[in-house]
PDB file of C-alpha atoms in Angstrom:
ATOM      1  CA  MET R 529     143.085  23.554  86.461  1.00  0.00           C
ATOM      2  CA  THR R 530     140.022  22.636  84.543  1.00  0.00           C
ATOM      3  CA  ARG R 531     138.770  25.353  82.283  1.00  0.00           C
ATOM      4  CA  ALA R 532     135.532  25.755  80.235  1.00  0.00           C
ATOM      5  CA  PRO R 533     135.770  26.464  76.498  1.00  0.00           C
ATOM      6  CA  TYR R 534     135.916  30.105  75.556  1.00  0.00           C
ATOM      7  CA  ASP R 535     134.131  31.600  72.563  1.00  0.00           C
ATOM      8  CA  GLU R 536     135.495  34.910  71.344  1.00  0.00           C
ATOM      9  CA  ARG R 537     132.297  35.615  69.008  1.00  0.00           C
ATOM     10  CA  VAL R 538     129.512  37.665  70.235  1.00  0.00           C
ATOM     11  CA  THR R 539     126.812  35.232  71.200  1.00  0.00           C
ATOM     12  CA  ASN R 540     123.156  35.521  72.079  1.00  0.00           C
ATOM     13  CA  THR R 541     121.785  36.075  75.532  1.00  0.00           C
ATOM     14  CA  VAL R 542     120.938  32.371  76.107  1.00  0.00           C
ATOM     15  CA  THR R 543     124.730  31.569  76.311  1.00  0.00           C
ATOM     16  CA  ALA R 544     126.288  34.872  77.132  1.00  0.00           C
ATOM     17  CA  ALA R 545     126.304  36.324  80.615  1.00  0.00           C
ATOM     18  CA  LEU R 546     127.593  39.769  79.252  1.00  0.00           C
ATOM     19  CA  GLU R 547     127.746  41.402  75.969  1.00  0.00           C
ATOM     20  CA  LEU R 548     129.187  44.604  74.872  1.00  0.00           C
ATOM     21  CA  HIS R 549     128.222  46.013  71.387  1.00  0.00           C
ATOM     22  CA  HIS R 550     130.298  48.732  69.895  1.00  0.00           C
ATOM     23  CA  VAL R 551     130.812  50.466  73.214  1.00  0.00           C
ATOM     24  CA  THR R 552     132.496  53.803  73.285  1.00  0.00           C
ATOM     25  CA  LYS R 553     133.323  55.879  76.497  1.00  0.00           C
ATOM     26  CA  ARG R 554     135.103  59.197  76.611  1.00  0.00           C
ATOM     27  CA  HIS R 555     136.398  61.004  79.616  1.00  0.00           C
ATOM     28  CA  GLY R 556     136.676  64.891  79.401  1.00  0.00           C
ATOM     29  CA  VAL R 557     135.592  67.252  76.712  1.00  0.00           C
ATOM     30  CA  GLY R 558     136.902  68.955  73.769  1.00  0.00           C
ATOM     31  CA  ALA R 559     140.718  68.666  72.902  1.00  0.00           C
ATOM     32  CA  ALA R 560     141.320  67.180  76.376  1.00  0.00           C
ATOM     33  CA  ALA R 561     138.998  64.313  75.934  1.00  0.00           C
ATOM     34  CA  VAL R 562     140.318  60.832  76.209  1.00  0.00           C
ATOM     35  CA  THR R 563     138.697  57.867  74.558  1.00  0.00           C
ATOM     36  CA  ALA R 564     138.738  55.041  77.160  1.00  0.00           C
ATOM     37  CA  LEU R 565     136.791  52.583  75.296  1.00  0.00           C
ATOM     38  CA  ASP R 566     136.721  52.661  71.457  1.00  0.00           C
ATOM     39  CA  GLN R 567     133.950  50.694  69.733  1.00  0.00           C
ATOM     40  CA  VAL R 568     134.467  47.637  72.056  1.00  0.00           C
ATOM     41  CA  SER R 569     132.502  44.424  71.247  1.00  0.00           C
ATOM     42  CA  LEU R 570     132.933  41.517  73.524  1.00  0.00           C
ATOM     43  CA  SER R 571     130.992  38.430  74.733  1.00  0.00           C
ATOM     44  CA  ILE R 572     131.584  36.657  78.063  1.00  0.00           C
ATOM     45  CA  PRO R 573     129.964  32.998  77.994  1.00  0.00           C
ATOM     46  CA  ARG R 574     128.184  31.843  81.068  1.00  0.00           C
ATOM     47  CA  GLY R 575     130.176  29.675  83.311  1.00  0.00           C
ATOM     48  CA  THR R 576     133.634  31.058  82.369  1.00  0.00           C
ATOM     49  CA  PHE R 577     136.369  32.904  84.021  1.00  0.00           C
ATOM     50  CA  THR R 578     137.776  35.817  82.026  1.00  0.00           C
ATOM     51  CA  ALA R 579     140.575  37.991  83.057  1.00  0.00           C
ATOM     52  CA  VAL R 580     140.922  41.608  81.553  1.00  0.00           C
ATOM     53  CA  MET R 581     144.477  42.913  81.297  1.00  0.00           C
ATOM     54  CA  GLY R 582     146.284  45.935  79.898  1.00  0.00           C
ATOM     55  CA  PRO R 583     148.697  48.731  80.646  1.00  0.00           C
ATOM     56  CA  SER R 584     147.695  51.616  82.821  1.00  0.00           C
ATOM     57  CA  GLY R 585     145.056  53.740  81.010  1.00  0.00           C
ATOM     58  CA  SER R 586     144.316  50.969  78.516  1.00  0.00           C
ATOM     59  CA  GLY R 587     140.500  50.968  79.368  1.00  0.00           C
ATOM     60  CA  LYS R 588     140.168  47.840  81.402  1.00  0.00           C
ATOM     61  CA  SER R 589     138.797  49.537  84.486  1.00  0.00           C
ATOM     62  CA  THR R 590     136.325  51.589  82.267  1.00  0.00           C
ATOM     63  CA  LEU R 591     135.222  48.404  80.721  1.00  0.00           C
ATOM     64  CA  LEU R 592     134.342  46.902  84.137  1.00  0.00           C
ATOM     65  CA  HIS R 593     132.480  50.066  85.216  1.00  0.00           C
ATOM     66  CA  CYS R 594     130.403  50.258  82.049  1.00  0.00           C
ATOM     67  CA  ALA R 595     129.761  46.475  82.119  1.00  0.00           C
ATOM     68  CA  ALA R 596     128.472  46.701  85.726  1.00  0.00           C
ATOM     69  CA  GLY R 597     126.368  49.797  85.047  1.00  0.00           C
ATOM     70  CA  LEU R 598     128.509  51.962  87.205  1.00  0.00           C
ATOM     71  CA  ASP R 599     129.195  54.102  84.310  1.00  0.00           C
ATOM     72  CA  ARG R 600     127.215  54.762  81.199  1.00  0.00           C
ATOM     73  CA  PRO R 601     128.816  54.387  77.774  1.00  0.00           C
ATOM     74  CA  ASP R 602     128.552  57.307  75.270  1.00  0.00           C
ATOM     75  CA  SER R 603     127.453  55.046  72.593  1.00  0.00           C
ATOM     76  CA  GLY R 604     126.804  51.234  72.113  1.00  0.00           C
ATOM     77  CA  ALA R 605     125.055  48.736  74.244  1.00  0.00           C
ATOM     78  CA  VAL R 606     125.775  46.592  77.342  1.00  0.00           C
ATOM     79  CA  VAL R 607     123.669  43.469  77.793  1.00  0.00           C
ATOM     80  CA  LEU R 608     123.943  41.788  81.134  1.00  0.00           C
ATOM     81  CA  ASP R 609     122.032  38.407  81.726  1.00  0.00           C
ATOM     82  CA  GLY R 610     119.795  39.232  78.807  1.00  0.00           C
ATOM     83  CA  ARG R 611     119.004  42.762  79.963  1.00  0.00           C
ATOM     84  CA  ASP R 612     120.206  45.866  78.013  1.00  0.00           C
ATOM     85  CA  LEU R 613     121.422  48.305  80.496  1.00  0.00           C
ATOM     86  CA  THR R 614     121.138  51.281  78.061  1.00  0.00           C
ATOM     87  CA  GLY R 615     117.585  52.471  78.852  1.00  0.00           C
ATOM     88  CA  LEU R 616     117.601  51.548  82.705  1.00  0.00           C
ATOM     89  CA  ASP R 617     117.345  54.415  85.119  1.00  0.00           C
ATOM     90  CA  GLU R 618     119.555  54.595  88.255  1.00  0.00           C
ATOM     91  CA  THR R 619     116.787  52.802  90.434  1.00  0.00           C
ATOM     92  CA  ALA R 620     116.659  49.858  88.013  1.00  0.00           C
ATOM     93  CA  LEU R 621     120.446  49.584  87.549  1.00  0.00           C
ATOM     94  CA  THR R 622     120.845  49.579  91.386  1.00  0.00           C
ATOM     95  CA  ARG R 623     118.275  46.717  91.614  1.00  0.00           C
ATOM     96  CA  LEU R 624     120.016  44.814  88.847  1.00  0.00           C
ATOM     97  CA  ARG R 625     123.416  45.122  90.576  1.00  0.00           C
ATOM     98  CA  ARG R 626     121.891  44.041  93.797  1.00  0.00           C
ATOM     99  CA  GLU R 627     120.216  41.031  92.339  1.00  0.00           C
ATOM    100  CA  ARG R 628     122.137  39.903  89.442  1.00  0.00           C
ATOM    101  CA  MET R 629     125.863  41.051  90.090  1.00  0.00           C
ATOM    102  CA  GLY R 630     128.344  40.247  92.680  1.00  0.00           C
ATOM    103  CA  PHE R 631     131.462  42.423  93.311  1.00  0.00           C
ATOM    104  CA  VAL R 632     134.903  41.584  94.826  1.00  0.00           C
ATOM    105  CA  PHE R 633     137.262  44.585  95.254  1.00  0.00           C
ATOM    106  CA  GLN R 634     140.981  44.815  96.314  1.00  0.00           C
ATOM    107  CA  SER R 635     139.819  46.635  99.520  1.00  0.00           C
ATOM    108  CA  PHE R 636     137.394  44.021 100.738  1.00  0.00           C
ATOM    109  CA  ASN R 637     134.748  46.568 101.772  1.00  0.00           C
ATOM    110  CA  LEU R 638     133.529  44.866 104.844  1.00  0.00           C
ATOM    111  CA  VAL R 639     131.591  46.643 107.496  1.00  0.00           C
ATOM    112  CA  PRO R 640     134.009  46.617 110.616  1.00  0.00           C
ATOM    113  CA  THR R 641     131.127  46.387 113.190  1.00  0.00           C
ATOM    114  CA  LEU R 642     129.590  43.359 111.630  1.00  0.00           C
ATOM    115  CA  THR R 643     130.542  39.709 111.916  1.00  0.00           C
ATOM    116  CA  VAL R 644     131.725  37.519 109.142  1.00  0.00           C
ATOM    117  CA  GLU R 645     128.180  35.974 108.769  1.00  0.00           C
ATOM    118  CA  GLN R 646     126.553  39.382 108.861  1.00  0.00           C
ATOM    119  CA  ASN R 647     128.925  40.823 106.275  1.00  0.00           C
ATOM    120  CA  ALA R 648     128.309  37.953 103.989  1.00  0.00           C
ATOM    121  CA  VAL R 649     124.469  38.256 103.982  1.00  0.00           C
ATOM    122  CA  LEU R 650     124.315  41.988 103.873  1.00  0.00           C
ATOM    123  CA  PRO R 651     123.538  42.243 100.211  1.00  0.00           C
ATOM    124  CA  LEU R 652     120.681  39.738 100.569  1.00  0.00           C
ATOM    125  CA  GLU R 653     119.130  41.929 103.335  1.00  0.00           C
ATOM    126  CA  PHE R 654     119.608  45.087 101.267  1.00  0.00           C
ATOM    127  CA  ALA R 655     117.603  43.251  98.557  1.00  0.00           C
ATOM    128  CA  GLY R 656     114.854  42.219 100.896  1.00  0.00           C
ATOM    129  CA  ARG R 657     115.815  38.476 100.566  1.00  0.00           C
ATOM    130  CA  ARG R 658     115.918  36.040 103.404  1.00  0.00           C
ATOM    131  CA  ALA R 659     119.239  34.405 103.896  1.00  0.00           C
ATOM    132  CA  ASP R 660     119.237  30.640 104.305  1.00  0.00           C
ATOM    133  CA  GLY R 661     121.425  30.080 107.382  1.00  0.00           C
ATOM    134  CA  ARG R 662     122.370  26.644 106.678  1.00  0.00           C
ATOM    135  CA  ARG R 663     123.528  27.606 103.174  1.00  0.00           C
ATOM    136  CA  VAL R 664     125.370  30.604 104.478  1.00  0.00           C
ATOM    137  CA  ARG R 665     127.294  28.645 107.005  1.00  0.00           C
ATOM    138  CA  GLY R 666     127.962  25.806 104.659  1.00  0.00           C
ATOM    139  CA  LEU R 667     129.458  28.208 102.049  1.00  0.00           C
ATOM    140  CA  LEU R 668     131.576  29.947 104.882  1.00  0.00           C
ATOM    141  CA  GLY R 669     132.760  26.620 105.914  1.00  0.00           C
ATOM    142  CA  ARG R 670     133.740  25.526 102.419  1.00  0.00           C
ATOM    143  CA  LEU R 671     135.751  28.792 102.277  1.00  0.00           C
ATOM    144  CA  GLY R 672     137.604  27.953 105.471  1.00  0.00           C
ATOM    145  CA  LEU R 673     135.691  30.360 107.601  1.00  0.00           C
ATOM    146  CA  GLY R 674     133.596  27.882 109.579  1.00  0.00           C
ATOM    147  CA  ASP R 675     135.423  28.904 112.831  1.00  0.00           C
ATOM    148  CA  ARG R 676     135.334  32.487 112.123  1.00  0.00           C
ATOM    149  CA  ILE R 677     131.642  33.119 111.653  1.00  0.00           C
ATOM    150  CA  ASP R 678     131.194  35.330 114.717  1.00  0.00           C
ATOM    151  CA  HIS R 679     134.518  37.163 114.244  1.00  0.00           C
ATOM    152  CA  ARG R 680     134.652  40.798 113.014  1.00  0.00           C
ATOM    153  CA  PRO R 681     137.072  41.894 110.105  1.00  0.00           C
ATOM    154  CA  ALA R 682     139.758  43.269 112.331  1.00  0.00           C
ATOM    155  CA  GLU R 683     140.174  39.692 113.776  1.00  0.00           C
ATOM    156  CA  LEU R 684     140.835  38.235 110.298  1.00  0.00           C
ATOM    157  CA  SER R 685     143.754  38.100 108.034  1.00  0.00           C
ATOM    158  CA  GLY R 686     143.713  39.795 104.626  1.00  0.00           C
ATOM    159  CA  GLY R 687     143.109  36.521 102.888  1.00  0.00           C
ATOM    160  CA  GLN R 688     140.314  35.678 105.267  1.00  0.00           C
ATOM    161  CA  GLN R 689     138.698  39.038 104.599  1.00  0.00           C
ATOM    162  CA  GLN R 690     138.732  38.612 100.961  1.00  0.00           C
ATOM    163  CA  ARG R 691     137.071  35.072 101.433  1.00  0.00           C
ATOM    164  CA  VAL R 692     134.225  36.886 103.286  1.00  0.00           C
ATOM    165  CA  ALA R 693     133.846  39.217 100.312  1.00  0.00           C
ATOM    166  CA  ILE R 694     133.822  36.294  97.859  1.00  0.00           C
ATOM    167  CA  ALA R 695     131.079  34.698 100.000  1.00  0.00           C
ATOM    168  CA  ARG R 696     129.136  37.824 100.069  1.00  0.00           C
ATOM    169  CA  ALA R 697     129.304  37.916  96.340  1.00  0.00           C
ATOM    170  CA  LEU R 698     128.424  34.338  95.801  1.00  0.00           C
ATOM    171  CA  LEU R 699     125.468  34.019  98.171  1.00  0.00           C
ATOM    172  CA  SER R 700     123.275  36.108  95.999  1.00  0.00           C
ATOM    173  CA  GLN R 701     123.741  33.633  93.076  1.00  0.00           C
ATOM    174  CA  PRO R 702     124.551  36.395  90.642  1.00  0.00           C
ATOM    175  CA  ALA R 703     124.565  36.082  86.919  1.00  0.00           C
ATOM    176  CA  ILE R 704     128.074  37.438  86.944  1.00  0.00           C
ATOM    177  CA  ILE R 705     130.861  38.393  89.463  1.00  0.00           C
ATOM    178  CA  PHE R 706     133.081  41.400  88.676  1.00  0.00           C
ATOM    179  CA  ALA R 707     136.421  41.251  90.472  1.00  0.00           C
ATOM    180  CA  ASP R 708     138.614  44.196  90.434  1.00  0.00           C
ATOM    181  CA  GLU R 709     142.312  43.359  91.383  1.00  0.00           C
ATOM    182  CA  PRO R 710     140.963  40.950  94.091  1.00  0.00           C
ATOM    183  CA  THR R 711     144.470  39.731  95.045  1.00  0.00           C
ATOM    184  CA  GLY R 712     146.174  43.159  94.969  1.00  0.00           C
ATOM    185  CA  ALA R 713     146.303  43.539  98.765  1.00  0.00           C
ATOM    186  CA  LEU R 714     147.147  39.930  99.537  1.00  0.00           C
ATOM    187  CA  ASP R 715     150.498  38.074 100.016  1.00  0.00           C
ATOM    188  CA  THR R 716     151.421  35.317  97.527  1.00  0.00           C
ATOM    189  CA  GLN R 717     149.932  32.458  99.541  1.00  0.00           C
ATOM    190  CA  ALA R 718     146.656  34.196 100.307  1.00  0.00           C
ATOM    191  CA  ALA R 719     146.324  35.288  96.696  1.00  0.00           C
ATOM    192  CA  ARG R 720     146.651  31.779  95.469  1.00  0.00           C
ATOM    193  CA  GLU R 721     143.938  30.618  97.921  1.00  0.00           C
ATOM    194  CA  VAL R 722     141.600  33.339  96.823  1.00  0.00           C
ATOM    195  CA  LEU R 723     142.235  32.601  93.073  1.00  0.00           C
ATOM    196  CA  GLY R 724     141.592  28.968  93.790  1.00  0.00           C
ATOM    197  CA  ILE R 725     138.312  29.655  95.247  1.00  0.00           C
ATOM    198  CA  LEU R 726     137.271  31.854  92.316  1.00  0.00           C
ATOM    199  CA  ARG R 727     138.437  29.053  89.944  1.00  0.00           C
ATOM    200  CA  GLU R 728     136.399  26.467  91.906  1.00  0.00           C
ATOM    201  CA  ALA R 729     133.270  28.773  91.765  1.00  0.00           C
ATOM    202  CA  VAL R 730     133.418  28.603  87.973  1.00  0.00           C
ATOM    203  CA  THR R 731     134.460  24.904  87.645  1.00  0.00           C
ATOM    204  CA  ALA R 732     132.072  23.458  90.219  1.00  0.00           C
ATOM    205  CA  SER R 733     129.217  25.865  90.412  1.00  0.00           C
ATOM    206  CA  GLY R 734     129.045  27.406  86.929  1.00  0.00           C
ATOM    207  CA  GLN R 735     129.597  30.817  88.143  1.00  0.00           C
ATOM    208  CA  THR R 736     130.687  33.527  85.579  1.00  0.00           C
ATOM    209  CA  ILE R 737     133.614  35.781  86.573  1.00  0.00           C
ATOM    210  CA  VAL R 738     135.239  38.781  85.090  1.00  0.00           C
ATOM    211  CA  MET R 739     138.333  39.759  86.663  1.00  0.00           C
ATOM    212  CA  VAL R 740     140.478  42.907  85.965  1.00  0.00           C
ATOM    213  CA  THR R 741     144.085  42.165  87.089  1.00  0.00           C
ATOM    214  CA  HIS R 742     147.711  43.218  86.308  1.00  0.00           C
ATOM    215  CA  ASP R 743     149.051  39.931  87.682  1.00  0.00           C
ATOM    216  CA  PRO R 744     149.920  37.215  84.902  1.00  0.00           C
ATOM    217  CA  VAL R 745     149.804  34.472  87.723  1.00  0.00           C
ATOM    218  CA  ALA R 746     146.270  35.672  88.594  1.00  0.00           C
ATOM    219  CA  ALA R 747     145.195  35.659  84.922  1.00  0.00           C
ATOM    220  CA  SER R 748     146.528  32.096  84.559  1.00  0.00           C
ATOM    221  CA  TYR R 749     143.652  30.879  86.667  1.00  0.00           C
ATOM    222  CA  ALA R 750     141.168  32.081  84.086  1.00  0.00           C
ATOM    223  CA  ASP R 751     139.817  30.275  81.022  1.00  0.00           C
ATOM    224  CA  ALA R 752     140.823  33.324  78.837  1.00  0.00           C
ATOM    225  CA  VAL R 753     142.463  36.740  78.868  1.00  0.00           C
ATOM    226  CA  VAL R 754     141.260  39.701  77.055  1.00  0.00           C
ATOM    227  CA  PHE R 755     144.137  42.329  76.558  1.00  0.00           C
ATOM    228  CA  PHE R 756     143.330  46.112  76.124  1.00  0.00           C
ATOM    229  CA  ALA R 757     145.410  48.700  74.736  1.00  0.00           C
ATOM    230  CA  ASP R 758     144.495  52.272  73.848  1.00  0.00           C
ATOM    231  CA  GLY R 759     140.720  51.579  74.540  1.00  0.00           C
ATOM    232  CA  ARG R 760     140.533  48.597  72.224  1.00  0.00           C
ATOM    233  CA  ILE R 761     140.842  44.878  72.495  1.00  0.00           C
ATOM    234  CA  ALA R 762     144.349  44.183  71.423  1.00  0.00           C
ATOM    235  CA  ASP R 763     144.384  40.373  71.728  1.00  0.00           C
ATOM    236  CA  HIS R 764     142.713  37.350  73.254  1.00  0.00           C
ATOM    237  CA  MET R 765     144.382  34.289  74.857  1.00  0.00           C
ATOM    238  CA  ALA R 766     142.695  31.093  75.654  1.00  0.00           C
ATOM    239  CA  ARG R 767     143.961  28.686  78.300  1.00  0.00           C
ATOM    240  CA  PRO R 768     146.541  31.062  79.588  1.00  0.00           C
ATOM    241  CA  ASP R 769     149.801  30.356  81.376  1.00  0.00           C
ATOM    242  CA  ALA R 770     151.612  33.062  83.445  1.00  0.00           C
ATOM    243  CA  GLY R 771     154.637  33.204  81.343  1.00  0.00           C
ATOM    244  CA  ALA R 772     152.790  33.773  78.026  1.00  0.00           C
ATOM    245  CA  VAL R 773     150.442  36.354  79.664  1.00  0.00           C
ATOM    246  CA  ALA R 774     153.589  38.240  80.972  1.00  0.00           C
ATOM    247  CA  ALA R 775     155.254  38.182  77.534  1.00  0.00           C
ATOM    248  CA  ARG R 776     152.192  39.517  75.823  1.00  0.00           C
ATOM    249  CA  MET R 777     151.817  42.257  78.440  1.00  0.00           C
ATOM    250  CA  ALA R 778     155.467  43.150  77.989  1.00  0.00           C
ATOM    251  CA  ARG R 779     154.905  43.649  74.288  1.00  0.00           C
ATOM    252  CA  LEU R 780     151.783  45.719  74.839  1.00  0.00           C
ATOM    253  CA  SER R 781     153.613  47.981  77.288  1.00  0.00           C
ATOM    254  CA  ALA R 782     156.594  48.313  74.989  1.00  0.00           C
ATOM    255  CA  ARG R 783     154.271  49.292  72.184  1.00  0.00           C
ATOM    256  CA  GLY R 784     152.634  51.943  74.436  1.00  0.00           C
ATOM    257  CA  ALA R 785     155.963  53.458  75.427  1.00  0.00           C
ATOM    258  CA  ALA R 786     157.207  53.574  71.860  1.00  0.00           C
TER     259      ALA R 786
END
């Protein structure tokens, strides 16, 4: 797999698709409060594939939610595609998510009454943008869905449904795609195919992807892995392989259990 170089330093908004500056997020109040993110600073360069890993409760899902503007940090700043999310109201955040972000979830989130093509172009329609039919069909064809365009989700395998979700995320040409356990509901073969598609989107098209995963094999498709523990970045790994990722996760989990 060809990987782009990964720079761990905080970069400027010309080269960074996403920046977090000293982001803190707490859940709960008083003595019961839990610090999910503790002064986290991170930069994701454009055109790279980053996996985020950590034990349960480490803060990785909160990171994704804050980065995507789905949750607001208590302090610090999130800058996405050069825009500071801190002062944006909900209307502006919704517009930014619609126009500059793509999402791929474990549960696919397809509309059961719509066809493959209709599901793929739905975000564009919500944004008031006209879909280029030739481009839509070309992308679906490259994703192995050329003969499934008029099918509905119930007529597709899990892997095919996730490919539709990826097409939906890619069609709006977002600054960044957030993927939350995108292979969690797939069998091994389908998962490898989906990960290959995500890898190709980065390598061939310069897409930026941030993927939360618990799977070392999935993480091995990324350019780099960021490991979280106790709400903080515990480690980085460039050019990961599955064995090294699994070993690092085992050490983190053992430390948390100690």
